[in-house]
């Protein structure tokens, strides 16, 4: 009997494919989206990891070195690397050995600034993973190769001059361009000699970096103190030689007495595998994408349930005949659930290849991760296929059980659609108008929407869910952004703080040189040049700016062995006017940034001992004042007492529009860095830019992902209309016989689609706005922040509604065409 059920199910699908096409489309899209999300997450995670260790992709053996915190750190690192290099060059199994290093920096052209990871080139082609698509590789320390995206951002081409932000600016000539893409910080290929110059400009090892060594690692990979990471890349004759060469190199280092925290030999393949394993799966991204795919599957399940209800209502006579010839209710249920299983299997079989194809296209043209390979976890895809089949069966259970309750006599009775309102009779010509007023076809279309409320509600609910979630994301992001910006202003009250000649730059900001570069002939730190403030005030986007005097760096002690050294600035009335949130300081208080408080291991209300250049000390109570990470703020009276000599060392800036902070900060940096070495830029503007970009990206990603659910829901609209065409064949024939043109039937279905789409969009927008604000309020309340203002982007919301309504109109085209092409004679035929 089970085999007969399956045979009947397949026969029904083969003989009446039109009834199942739209439902199958919903299954295919839902399964494909869920499967593609898993493939893309794994693929992008793998690509992101491999981009960070591309230098290991061509090298068989790699010697890594680390620079630690002692005065002779660089010397010991260099000696260890030299011993390893000598061992590798003496090994006959090695075909190439080259030094390699990276350091994060910036390049400038006019007022355009771009972050780059300066990367040393390899002379041996077997060790090189890139080639210029234009120009050539650098051959001198004043030459650079950039990616096409960086060159486009800077507006430069091969042969143009740009500047490296390093203790002022260093001119470089662009000699080549690569087409590499997908980097968070794109590479800038230079000679190894230039990176050695970068390291020579860094200050000696600073024990304060121990507070946050991760900043060092991210800025100069492989380093942990005042220098850059240095590696040796080696190529062997064959892959089989790699492990023996690595072991021999490590043995040579061990014999020389070098600890592995100074230098260690690795297999290149091991470093790549470790990076991929460490990258793992991004938890929030995984949840985001998989959750959106689950919503799409839920919407698909609603469509499947609605479609099955329609199909089974149309096949009441078939069910009655089955019951009349002795089929039990269980057999009827098994037959129609067999159809659901068959549809689920076919949908999964079509959805998985579609997912692989879509993932490959995205990796090739959008994320550019195709060169690193498409990562396909077949076990996950089998689970996804099973989920698709299970969701289809579960969606069909309720309609099938409901239909199976019908007795043979009930199922064989003629189906009379329950009218929601008075239906036009045969004698009432749609061409003659309506006594109730309005266009008769419009009136009839509205009645058709309401004649089966359960079906209309189910169809509209799926679309409502998708639209509501899209608006929820948009409103939640917009509302949360306003409150988050207000919280940032309260804690970081200055838009942009510019500090000149910062003493002893940390490795987290290697764009400055050692202290000797920042001092005048008398040994005092340099202040801003006389034209600095006019330049800032003349920069587009700057509303106000004020110069604040600062002192020579002073030493602060907060406990045994815990100290720091920073200049002191006066919190003047002019400075208070620039702040977006007031800071109150008494003469016996000192304002410190949260970052500085962490370094000094103090909290608000604690005390510090401040030593001035002349010797006397003062005990001051700590107040959090995030004006600058390398700055002490004090009351003007206290500043006059502590610092009789001062310099123009701080410019506080308020922006006209914080939304333009990216471009303004870049322009300020580009305009000032050339004549003000050691410039340090801080403030909430950059944090707002990062937060705004993050929220915008999440909103765009979520909107795009949920749009797939909306597409599935619109397939349901088309499905409902298409099946209603089959259901109303006699009615449509009668309308044609009464003189309604084919275009009239198409227009009726268009009105039905628009009615469903508009109703779903309006209710979805209302719920999305309400729940979006509630979600933002809940998140902010969890972070002990005040509730947000309701922020609704009217154009964004209107655009969402118009797109959904337009798509609903498109969903009516095929059903309308099918209804219009049917002749009255064909339409009057009885399918049984």
CSV table of C-alpha atoms in Angstrom, one decimal, residues 93-472:
chain,number,residue,atom,x,y,z
A,93,UNK,CA,66.9,21.0,-0.3
A,94,UNK,CA,66.0,24.7,-0.1
A,95,UNK,CA,65.6,26.6,-3.4
A,96,UNK,CA,64.7,30.1,-2.2
A,97,UNK,CA,64.9,32.1,1.1
A,98,UNK,CA,63.6,35.6,1.6
A,99,UNK,CA,62.8,37.9,4.5
A,100,UNK,CA,59.2,39.0,4.9
A,101,UNK,CA,57.4,41.6,7.1
A,102,UNK,CA,54.2,43.6,7.3
A,103,UNK,CA,53.2,46.8,9.1
A,104,UNK,CA,50.0,48.8,9.1
A,105,UNK,CA,50.2,52.4,7.9
A,106,UNK,CA,48.4,55.0,5.7
A,107,UNK,CA,49.0,56.5,2.3
A,108,UNK,CA,47.8,59.9,1.3
A,109,UNK,CA,47.1,61.8,-1.9
A,110,UNK,CA,45.9,65.3,-1.4
A,111,UNK,CA,43.0,65.0,1.0
A,112,UNK,CA,42.4,61.3,0.4
A,113,UNK,CA,43.7,58.8,3.0
A,114,UNK,CA,43.7,55.0,2.7
A,115,UNK,CA,44.7,52.4,5.3
A,116,UNK,CA,47.1,49.8,3.9
A,117,UNK,CA,49.1,46.9,5.2
A,118,UNK,CA,52.6,47.5,4.0
A,119,UNK,CA,53.9,44.1,2.8
A,120,UNK,CA,57.4,43.3,1.7
A,121,UNK,CA,57.7,41.9,-1.8
A,122,UNK,CA,59.3,38.6,-2.8
A,123,UNK,CA,61.9,38.5,-5.5
A,124,UNK,CA,61.6,34.7,-6.2
A,125,UNK,CA,58.4,34.0,-8.1
A,126,UNK,CA,57.8,30.7,-6.3
A,127,UNK,CA,57.2,32.6,-3.1
A,128,UNK,CA,55.0,35.3,-4.6
A,129,UNK,CA,51.2,35.0,-4.5
A,130,UNK,CA,50.5,38.2,-6.5
A,131,UNK,CA,51.4,39.8,-9.7
A,132,UNK,CA,50.8,43.4,-10.9
A,133,UNK,CA,48.0,43.6,-13.5
A,134,UNK,CA,49.5,47.0,-14.4
A,135,UNK,CA,53.1,48.2,-14.1
A,136,UNK,CA,55.7,46.3,-12.2
A,137,UNK,CA,56.9,45.4,-8.8
A,138,UNK,CA,58.8,47.9,-6.6
A,139,UNK,CA,62.6,47.9,-7.0
A,140,UNK,CA,63.5,50.8,-4.6
A,141,UNK,CA,62.3,51.9,-1.1
A,142,UNK,CA,60.4,54.8,-2.6
A,143,UNK,CA,58.1,52.7,-4.8
A,144,UNK,CA,54.8,50.9,-4.0
A,145,UNK,CA,52.2,48.6,-5.6
A,146,UNK,CA,48.6,49.1,-4.5
A,147,UNK,CA,45.4,47.2,-5.1
A,148,UNK,CA,43.0,48.6,-7.7
A,149,UNK,CA,40.4,49.5,-5.1
A,150,UNK,CA,43.0,51.5,-3.1
A,151,UNK,CA,44.3,53.3,-6.2
A,152,UNK,CA,40.7,54.1,-7.2
A,153,UNK,CA,40.0,55.5,-3.7
A,154,UNK,CA,43.1,57.7,-3.9
A,155,UNK,CA,42.5,58.7,-7.5
A,156,UNK,CA,46.0,57.6,-8.7
A,157,UNK,CA,47.5,55.6,-11.5
A,158,UNK,CA,50.8,54.1,-12.3
A,159,UNK,CA,53.5,56.8,-12.2
A,160,UNK,CA,51.7,59.0,-9.8
A,161,UNK,CA,53.1,60.2,-6.4
A,162,UNK,CA,51.6,59.5,-3.1
A,163,UNK,CA,52.8,59.9,0.5
A,164,UNK,CA,53.3,57.4,3.3
A,165,UNK,CA,52.2,58.6,6.7
A,166,UNK,CA,55.3,58.0,8.8
A,167,UNK,CA,56.8,60.8,11.0
A,168,UNK,CA,55.5,63.3,8.6
A,169,UNK,CA,55.1,62.1,5.1
A,170,UNK,CA,57.4,60.0,2.9
A,171,UNK,CA,56.9,60.3,-0.9
A,172,UNK,CA,56.3,57.1,-2.8
A,173,UNK,CA,55.8,56.4,-6.5
A,174,UNK,CA,53.0,54.1,-7.6
A,175,UNK,CA,54.7,51.6,-10.0
A,176,UNK,CA,52.1,48.9,-10.2
A,177,UNK,CA,48.5,47.9,-9.4
A,178,UNK,CA,47.1,44.4,-8.5
A,179,UNK,CA,43.5,43.2,-8.8
A,180,UNK,CA,43.4,41.6,-5.4
A,181,UNK,CA,40.1,42.1,-3.5
A,182,UNK,CA,38.3,41.3,-0.4
A,183,UNK,CA,40.8,42.6,2.2
A,184,UNK,CA,39.8,44.4,5.4
A,185,UNK,CA,43.1,46.3,5.1
A,186,UNK,CA,44.3,46.0,1.5
A,187,UNK,CA,48.1,45.3,1.0
A,188,UNK,CA,50.6,47.9,-0.2
A,189,UNK,CA,53.6,46.0,-1.6
A,190,UNK,CA,57.0,47.7,-1.0
A,191,UNK,CA,60.6,46.6,-0.7
A,192,UNK,CA,61.8,45.0,2.6
A,193,UNK,CA,64.2,48.0,3.0
A,194,UNK,CA,61.2,50.4,3.4
A,195,UNK,CA,59.7,48.3,6.2
A,196,UNK,CA,63.1,48.3,7.8
A,197,UNK,CA,62.9,52.1,7.7
A,198,UNK,CA,59.5,52.0,9.3
A,199,UNK,CA,60.9,49.9,12.2
A,200,UNK,CA,63.8,52.3,12.6
A,201,UNK,CA,61.3,55.2,13.1
A,202,UNK,CA,59.6,53.3,15.9
A,203,UNK,CA,60.6,54.1,19.5
A,204,UNK,CA,62.5,51.5,21.7
A,205,UNK,CA,60.5,48.8,23.5
A,206,UNK,CA,57.9,50.3,25.8
A,207,UNK,CA,56.7,48.2,28.7
A,208,UNK,CA,53.3,50.0,28.6
A,209,UNK,CA,52.5,48.0,25.4
A,210,UNK,CA,52.2,44.9,27.7
A,211,UNK,CA,48.9,46.3,28.9
A,212,UNK,CA,47.3,45.5,25.5
A,213,UNK,CA,49.6,43.3,23.4
A,214,UNK,CA,46.8,42.5,21.0
A,215,UNK,CA,46.9,46.0,19.5
A,216,UNK,CA,50.6,45.4,18.7
A,217,UNK,CA,49.9,42.1,17.0
A,218,UNK,CA,47.1,43.6,14.8
A,219,UNK,CA,49.3,46.6,13.8
A,220,UNK,CA,52.6,44.9,13.2
A,221,UNK,CA,51.9,41.1,12.8
A,222,UNK,CA,54.5,39.0,14.6
A,223,UNK,CA,55.6,41.8,17.0
A,224,UNK,CA,54.9,42.5,20.5
A,225,UNK,CA,57.0,45.6,21.3
A,226,UNK,CA,58.6,48.5,19.6
A,227,UNK,CA,59.3,46.9,16.2
A,228,UNK,CA,57.8,44.9,13.4
A,229,UNK,CA,57.3,41.2,12.9
A,230,UNK,CA,60.1,39.5,10.9
A,231,UNK,CA,59.8,36.2,9.1
A,232,UNK,CA,61.8,34.0,6.7
A,233,UNK,CA,60.0,32.4,3.8
A,234,UNK,CA,61.6,29.3,2.3
A,235,UNK,CA,60.8,27.1,-0.7
A,236,UNK,CA,62.0,23.5,-0.9
A,237,UNK,CA,62.6,21.2,-3.9
A,238,UNK,CA,59.6,19.2,-3.1
A,239,UNK,CA,56.8,19.0,-0.6
A,240,UNK,CA,58.4,15.9,1.0
A,241,UNK,CA,61.5,18.0,1.8
A,242,UNK,CA,59.5,20.6,3.9
A,243,UNK,CA,59.3,18.7,7.2
A,244,UNK,CA,63.0,17.6,7.2
A,245,UNK,CA,64.0,21.2,6.4
A,246,UNK,CA,61.8,22.6,9.1
A,247,UNK,CA,63.2,20.1,11.7
A,248,UNK,CA,66.8,20.8,10.6
A,249,UNK,CA,66.2,24.6,10.9
A,250,UNK,CA,64.7,24.3,14.3
A,251,UNK,CA,67.5,22.1,15.5
A,252,UNK,CA,70.0,24.8,14.3
A,253,UNK,CA,68.1,27.4,16.3
A,254,UNK,CA,68.0,25.1,19.4
A,255,UNK,CA,71.8,24.5,19.2
A,256,UNK,CA,72.4,28.3,19.2
A,257,UNK,CA,70.3,28.5,22.3
A,258,UNK,CA,67.4,30.5,20.9
A,259,UNK,CA,64.2,30.1,22.7
A,260,UNK,CA,61.1,29.5,20.5
A,261,UNK,CA,59.6,32.7,21.8
A,262,UNK,CA,62.3,34.5,19.9
A,263,UNK,CA,62.4,32.4,16.7
A,264,UNK,CA,60.7,29.2,15.6
A,265,UNK,CA,60.4,27.1,12.4
A,266,UNK,CA,57.0,26.0,11.0
A,267,UNK,CA,55.5,24.3,8.0
A,268,UNK,CA,53.7,26.8,5.8
A,269,UNK,CA,50.8,24.4,5.6
A,270,UNK,CA,50.5,24.2,9.4
A,271,UNK,CA,50.2,28.0,9.7
A,272,UNK,CA,47.5,28.1,7.1
A,273,UNK,CA,45.6,25.2,8.8
A,274,UNK,CA,46.0,27.0,12.2
A,275,UNK,CA,44.6,30.3,10.8
A,276,UNK,CA,41.6,28.5,9.3
A,277,UNK,CA,40.9,26.7,12.5
A,278,UNK,CA,41.4,29.8,14.6
A,279,UNK,CA,39.0,31.8,12.4
A,280,UNK,CA,36.3,29.2,12.9
A,281,UNK,CA,32.8,30.2,12.3
A,282,UNK,CA,31.7,33.8,13.1
A,283,UNK,CA,29.0,33.3,15.7
A,284,UNK,CA,26.9,36.4,15.1
A,285,UNK,CA,27.2,36.2,11.3
A,286,UNK,CA,26.3,32.5,11.5
A,287,UNK,CA,23.2,33.3,13.6
A,288,UNK,CA,22.3,36.3,11.4
A,289,UNK,CA,22.4,34.4,8.1
A,290,UNK,CA,21.0,31.1,9.4
A,291,UNK,CA,18.2,32.9,11.3
A,292,UNK,CA,17.2,34.8,8.1
A,293,UNK,CA,17.3,31.5,6.1
A,294,UNK,CA,15.1,29.9,8.8
A,295,UNK,CA,12.6,32.8,8.4
A,296,UNK,CA,12.5,32.2,4.7
A,297,UNK,CA,11.8,28.5,5.4
A,298,UNK,CA,9.0,29.4,7.8
A,299,UNK,CA,7.5,31.7,5.2
A,300,UNK,CA,7.8,28.9,2.7
A,301,UNK,CA,6.0,26.5,5.1
A,302,UNK,CA,3.1,29.0,5.4
A,303,UNK,CA,2.9,29.1,1.6
A,304,UNK,CA,3.0,25.2,1.4
A,305,UNK,CA,0.3,24.9,4.0
A,306,UNK,CA,-1.9,27.4,2.2
A,307,UNK,CA,-1.3,25.8,-1.2
A,308,UNK,CA,-2.1,22.3,0.1
A,309,UNK,CA,-5.3,23.6,1.5
A,310,UNK,CA,-6.3,25.0,-1.9
A,311,UNK,CA,-5.2,21.8,-3.7
A,312,UNK,CA,-7.1,19.5,-1.4
A,313,UNK,CA,-10.3,21.7,-1.6
A,314,UNK,CA,-10.1,21.4,-5.4
A,315,UNK,CA,-9.7,17.6,-5.1
A,316,UNK,CA,-12.7,16.9,-2.8
A,317,UNK,CA,-14.3,14.7,-5.4
A,318,UNK,CA,-11.1,12.7,-5.7
A,319,UNK,CA,-11.0,12.2,-2.0
A,320,UNK,CA,-14.7,11.2,-1.9
A,321,UNK,CA,-14.1,8.6,-4.6
A,322,UNK,CA,-11.2,7.2,-2.7
A,323,UNK,CA,-13.3,6.9,0.5
A,324,UNK,CA,-16.2,5.5,-1.5
A,325,UNK,CA,-14.1,2.6,-2.9
A,326,UNK,CA,-12.9,1.7,0.5
A,327,UNK,CA,-9.8,3.7,1.2
A,328,UNK,CA,-9.4,4.4,4.9
A,329,UNK,CA,-8.7,7.8,6.4
A,330,UNK,CA,-5.1,6.7,7.1
A,331,UNK,CA,-4.6,5.6,3.5
A,332,UNK,CA,-5.9,9.0,2.3
A,333,UNK,CA,-3.6,10.8,4.7
A,334,UNK,CA,-0.7,8.6,3.6
A,335,UNK,CA,-1.4,9.3,-0.1
A,336,UNK,CA,-1.4,13.0,0.2
A,337,UNK,CA,1.5,13.2,2.7
A,338,UNK,CA,3.4,11.1,0.1
A,339,UNK,CA,2.8,14.0,-2.3
A,340,UNK,CA,4.3,16.3,0.3
A,341,UNK,CA,7.4,14.0,0.8
A,342,UNK,CA,7.8,13.8,-3.0
A,343,UNK,CA,7.6,17.6,-3.4
A,344,UNK,CA,10.1,18.0,-0.5
A,345,UNK,CA,12.6,15.6,-2.0
A,346,UNK,CA,12.3,17.2,-5.5
A,347,UNK,CA,12.6,20.7,-3.9
A,348,UNK,CA,15.7,19.7,-1.9
A,349,UNK,CA,17.2,18.0,-4.9
A,350,UNK,CA,16.8,21.2,-7.0
A,351,UNK,CA,17.6,23.6,-4.1
A,352,UNK,CA,21.0,22.2,-3.2
A,353,UNK,CA,22.5,22.6,-6.7
A,354,UNK,CA,20.9,26.0,-7.0
A,355,UNK,CA,22.6,26.9,-3.7
A,356,UNK,CA,26.0,25.7,-4.9
A,357,UNK,CA,25.7,27.7,-8.1
A,358,UNK,CA,24.5,30.9,-6.3
A,359,UNK,CA,27.3,30.5,-3.7
A,360,UNK,CA,29.9,30.1,-6.5
A,361,UNK,CA,28.6,33.3,-8.3
A,362,UNK,CA,28.7,35.3,-5.0
A,363,UNK,CA,32.2,34.1,-4.2
A,364,UNK,CA,33.4,34.9,-7.7
A,365,UNK,CA,31.8,38.3,-8.4
A,366,UNK,CA,30.8,39.8,-5.0
A,367,UNK,CA,33.1,38.7,-2.2
A,368,UNK,CA,36.0,37.6,-4.4
A,369,UNK,CA,36.7,34.6,-2.3
A,370,UNK,CA,36.6,32.1,-5.2
A,371,UNK,CA,40.4,31.8,-5.5
A,372,UNK,CA,40.5,30.3,-2.0
A,373,UNK,CA,38.0,27.6,-2.9
A,374,UNK,CA,34.3,27.0,-2.3
A,375,UNK,CA,34.0,25.2,1.0
A,376,UNK,CA,31.1,22.7,0.9
A,377,UNK,CA,30.2,20.8,4.1
A,378,UNK,CA,28.2,17.9,2.6
A,379,UNK,CA,27.0,16.7,6.0
A,380,UNK,CA,25.5,20.2,6.6
A,381,UNK,CA,23.8,20.2,3.2
A,382,UNK,CA,22.3,16.8,3.9
A,383,UNK,CA,20.8,18.2,7.1
A,384,UNK,CA,19.5,21.2,5.2
A,385,UNK,CA,17.9,18.8,2.6
A,386,UNK,CA,16.3,16.9,5.4
A,387,UNK,CA,15.0,20.1,7.0
A,388,UNK,CA,13.4,21.1,3.7
A,389,UNK,CA,11.6,17.8,3.3
A,390,UNK,CA,10.5,17.8,7.0
A,391,UNK,CA,9.2,21.4,6.7
A,392,UNK,CA,7.2,20.5,3.6
A,393,UNK,CA,5.6,17.5,5.3
A,394,UNK,CA,4.8,19.4,8.5
A,395,UNK,CA,3.3,22.2,6.5
A,396,UNK,CA,1.0,19.7,4.8
A,397,UNK,CA,-0.1,17.7,7.9
A,398,UNK,CA,-2.9,20.1,9.0
A,399,UNK,CA,-4.5,20.6,5.6
A,400,UNK,CA,-4.3,16.8,4.9
A,401,UNK,CA,-5.8,15.8,8.2
A,402,UNK,CA,-8.6,18.4,7.7
A,403,UNK,CA,-9.4,17.1,4.2
A,404,UNK,CA,-9.3,13.5,5.3
A,405,UNK,CA,-12.2,14.0,7.7
A,406,UNK,CA,-14.7,14.5,4.9
A,407,UNK,CA,-17.2,11.7,4.3
A,408,UNK,CA,-17.7,10.3,0.8
A,409,UNK,CA,-21.1,12.1,0.4
A,410,UNK,CA,-19.6,15.5,1.6
A,411,UNK,CA,-16.7,15.2,-0.7
A,412,UNK,CA,-18.9,14.4,-3.7
A,413,UNK,CA,-21.2,17.4,-3.2
A,414,UNK,CA,-20.6,20.4,-5.6
A,415,UNK,CA,-18.2,23.0,-4.2
A,416,UNK,CA,-19.9,26.3,-3.6
A,417,UNK,CA,-17.5,29.0,-2.5
A,418,UNK,CA,-18.7,30.7,0.6
A,419,UNK,CA,-19.4,34.3,-0.4
A,420,UNK,CA,-18.1,37.1,1.7
A,421,UNK,CA,-20.6,39.4,0.2
A,422,UNK,CA,-23.3,39.2,-2.5
A,423,UNK,CA,-21.9,37.7,-5.7
A,424,UNK,CA,-22.9,39.0,-9.1
A,425,UNK,CA,-25.3,36.7,-10.8
A,426,UNK,CA,-25.3,35.5,-14.4
A,427,UNK,CA,-27.8,38.1,-15.3
A,428,UNK,CA,-25.7,40.9,-14.0
A,429,UNK,CA,-23.4,42.0,-16.8
A,430,UNK,CA,-20.0,43.3,-15.6
A,431,UNK,CA,-20.0,45.7,-18.5
A,432,UNK,CA,-23.2,47.4,-17.4
A,433,UNK,CA,-21.8,48.8,-14.2
A,434,UNK,CA,-23.0,48.2,-10.6
A,435,UNK,CA,-25.8,49.7,-8.7
A,436,UNK,CA,-23.5,49.9,-5.7
A,437,UNK,CA,-21.2,52.2,-7.5
A,438,UNK,CA,-17.6,51.8,-8.7
A,439,UNK,CA,-16.2,49.7,-11.4
A,440,UNK,CA,-17.9,46.3,-11.5
A,441,UNK,CA,-14.7,44.3,-12.1
A,442,UNK,CA,-13.0,46.1,-9.3
A,443,UNK,CA,-15.9,45.2,-7.1
A,444,UNK,CA,-15.8,41.6,-8.2
A,445,UNK,CA,-12.0,41.5,-7.6
A,446,UNK,CA,-12.4,42.7,-4.0
A,447,UNK,CA,-15.1,40.2,-3.4
A,448,UNK,CA,-12.8,37.4,-4.7
A,449,UNK,CA,-10.2,38.4,-2.1
A,450,UNK,CA,-12.8,38.1,0.7
A,451,UNK,CA,-14.6,35.0,-0.6
A,452,UNK,CA,-12.1,32.7,1.1
A,453,UNK,CA,-10.8,34.7,4.2
A,454,UNK,CA,-8.7,31.8,5.5
A,455,UNK,CA,-6.7,31.5,2.3
A,456,UNK,CA,-6.3,35.3,1.9
A,457,UNK,CA,-5.1,35.7,5.5
A,458,UNK,CA,-2.6,32.8,5.2
A,459,UNK,CA,-1.2,34.3,2.0
A,460,UNK,CA,-1.0,37.8,3.4
A,461,UNK,CA,0.5,36.6,6.7
A,462,UNK,CA,3.5,35.2,4.9
A,463,UNK,CA,4.1,38.5,3.1
A,464,UNK,CA,3.3,40.4,6.3
A,465,UNK,CA,5.9,38.5,8.2
A,466,UNK,CA,8.7,39.2,5.7
A,467,UNK,CA,7.8,42.9,5.3
A,468,UNK,CA,7.4,43.4,9.1
A,469,UNK,CA,10.8,41.9,9.8
A,470,UNK,CA,12.5,44.1,7.2
A,471,UNK,CA,10.9,47.2,8.7
A,472,UNK,CA,11.7,46.0,12.2
